[in-house]
Short mmCIF file of C-alpha atoms in Angstrom, two decimals:
data_model
loop_
_atom_site.label_atom_id
_atom_site.label_comp_id
_atom_site.label_asym_id
_atom_site.label_seq_id
_atom_site.Cartn_x
_atom_site.Cartn_y
_atom_site.Cartn_z
CA UNK E 30 -10.62 -47.12 73.63
CA UNK E 31 -9.64 -44.57 76.24
CA UNK E 32 -10.20 -40.85 76.16
CA UNK E 33 -6.44 -40.32 75.67
CA UNK E 34 -6.38 -42.69 72.68
CA UNK E 35 -9.30 -40.82 71.12
CA UNK E 36 -7.60 -37.44 71.62
CA UNK E 37 -4.38 -38.71 70.08
CA UNK E 38 -6.29 -40.13 67.14
CA UNK E 39 -8.11 -36.83 66.64
CA UNK E 40 -4.85 -34.87 66.87
CA UNK E 41 -3.22 -37.17 64.33
CA UNK E 42 -6.12 -36.75 61.93
CA UNK E 43 -6.15 -32.96 62.46
CA UNK E 44 -2.44 -32.81 61.77
CA UNK E 45 -2.82 -34.74 58.52
CA UNK E 46 -5.70 -32.58 57.37
CA UNK E 47 -3.82 -29.39 58.24
CA UNK E 48 -0.81 -30.61 56.26
CA UNK E 49 -3.11 -31.10 53.27
CA UNK E 50 -4.56 -27.61 53.75
CA UNK E 51 -1.05 -26.12 53.90
CA UNK E 52 -0.14 -27.87 50.64
CA UNK E 53 -3.32 -26.66 48.95
CA UNK E 54 -2.69 -23.09 50.16
CA UNK E 55 0.82 -23.22 48.67
CA UNK E 56 -0.60 -24.50 45.37
CA UNK E 57 -3.20 -21.70 45.33
CA UNK E 58 -0.46 -19.08 45.83
CA UNK E 59 1.63 -20.58 43.03
CA UNK E 60 -1.39 -20.67 40.71
CA UNK E 61 -2.19 -17.04 41.50
CA UNK E 62 1.43 -16.09 40.77
CA UNK E 63 1.16 -17.77 37.37
CA UNK E 64 -2.17 -16.05 36.71
CA UNK E 65 -0.66 -12.65 37.55
CA UNK E 66 2.29 -13.30 35.21
CA UNK E 67 -0.25 -13.69 32.41
CA UNK E 68 -2.30 -10.68 33.42
CA UNK E 69 0.85 -8.53 33.62
CA UNK E 70 1.51 -9.39 29.98
CA UNK E 71 -2.11 -8.55 29.14
CA UNK E 72 -1.67 -5.22 30.94
CA UNK E 73 1.47 -4.39 28.94
CA UNK E 74 -0.27 -5.28 25.71
CA UNK E 75 -3.25 -3.11 26.64
CA UNK E 76 -0.96 -0.22 27.60
CA UNK E 77 1.04 -0.40 24.37
CA UNK E 78 -2.16 -0.41 22.30
CA UNK E 79 -3.94 2.12 24.51
CA UNK E 80 -6.74 -0.29 25.43
CA UNK E 81 -8.75 0.31 28.62
CA UNK E 82 -7.46 -1.41 31.77
CA UNK E 83 -10.87 -2.97 32.48
CA UNK E 84 -13.04 -5.08 30.20
CA UNK E 85 -16.47 -5.33 31.87
CA UNK E 86 -17.91 -7.77 29.33
CA UNK E 87 -14.94 -10.14 29.73
CA UNK E 88 -15.21 -9.84 33.51
CA UNK E 89 -18.93 -10.67 33.43
CA UNK E 90 -18.26 -13.74 31.27
CA UNK E 91 -15.48 -14.88 33.60
CA UNK E 92 -17.67 -14.45 36.68
CA UNK E 93 -20.50 -16.43 35.09
CA UNK E 94 -18.06 -19.14 34.01
CA UNK E 95 -16.46 -19.35 37.44
CA UNK E 96 -19.87 -19.52 39.14
CA UNK E 97 -20.74 -22.54 36.96
CA UNK E 98 -17.42 -24.21 37.77
CA UNK E 99 -17.93 -23.53 41.47
CA UNK E 100 -21.44 -24.96 41.38
CA UNK E 101 -20.17 -28.12 39.66
CA UNK E 102 -17.38 -28.39 42.25
CA UNK E 103 -19.88 -27.97 45.10
CA UNK E 104 -18.32 -24.65 46.14
CA UNK E 105 -20.55 -21.71 46.97
CA UNK E 106 -20.80 -19.75 43.68
CA UNK E 107 -21.20 -16.48 45.59
CA UNK E 108 -17.90 -17.13 47.36
CA UNK E 109 -16.18 -17.96 44.05
CA UNK E 110 -17.56 -14.75 42.55
CA UNK E 111 -16.28 -12.66 45.46
CA UNK E 112 -12.86 -14.24 45.14
CA UNK E 113 -12.71 -13.59 41.39
CA UNK E 114 -13.91 -10.00 41.84
CA UNK E 115 -11.11 -9.45 44.36
CA UNK E 116 -8.55 -10.86 41.90
CA UNK E 117 -10.00 -8.85 38.99
CA UNK E 118 -9.80 -5.63 41.02
CA UNK E 119 -6.10 -6.27 41.67
CA UNK E 120 -5.47 -7.02 37.99
CA UNK E 121 -7.20 -3.79 36.94
CA UNK E 122 -5.13 -1.86 39.49
CA UNK E 123 -1.97 -3.30 37.91
CA UNK E 124 -3.24 -2.50 34.41
CA UNK E 125 -3.91 1.11 35.39
CA UNK E 126 -0.39 1.42 36.73
CA UNK E 127 0.99 -0.05 33.50
CA UNK E 128 -1.18 2.29 31.42
CA UNK E 129 0.26 5.27 33.30
CA UNK E 130 3.87 4.30 32.48
CA UNK E 131 5.32 6.73 29.94
CA UNK E 132 6.47 4.05 27.50
CA UNK E 133 5.37 0.59 28.65
CA UNK E 134 7.57 -2.17 27.30
CA UNK E 135 5.95 -4.72 25.07
CA UNK E 136 5.70 -8.13 26.74
CA UNK E 137 8.79 -10.24 26.25
CA UNK E 138 8.29 -13.51 24.44
CA UNK E 139 9.06 -16.50 26.64
#
């Protein structure tokens, strides 16, 4: 095998792996969009019923659950926790905005 053949083989493998990564990234974005559709409905429900935007006990349970899932999936649990905390912070920000609306609409039934 020549050096050129090896480089072409490596480039082909890299290209295939990068295509897989791109597909996974797209799936992650779509999953996050679905998650945020649900949390928007939660935020409306909380706003209508004057519930607080944040639920620290629920967040703690979710973090613990996600850490266990990450461990089982051989993903760094600390990384998974940071990711979930980032997502939770964005959800709470949305819930606060919804709570500040003068008359938040009740979530539509799909």
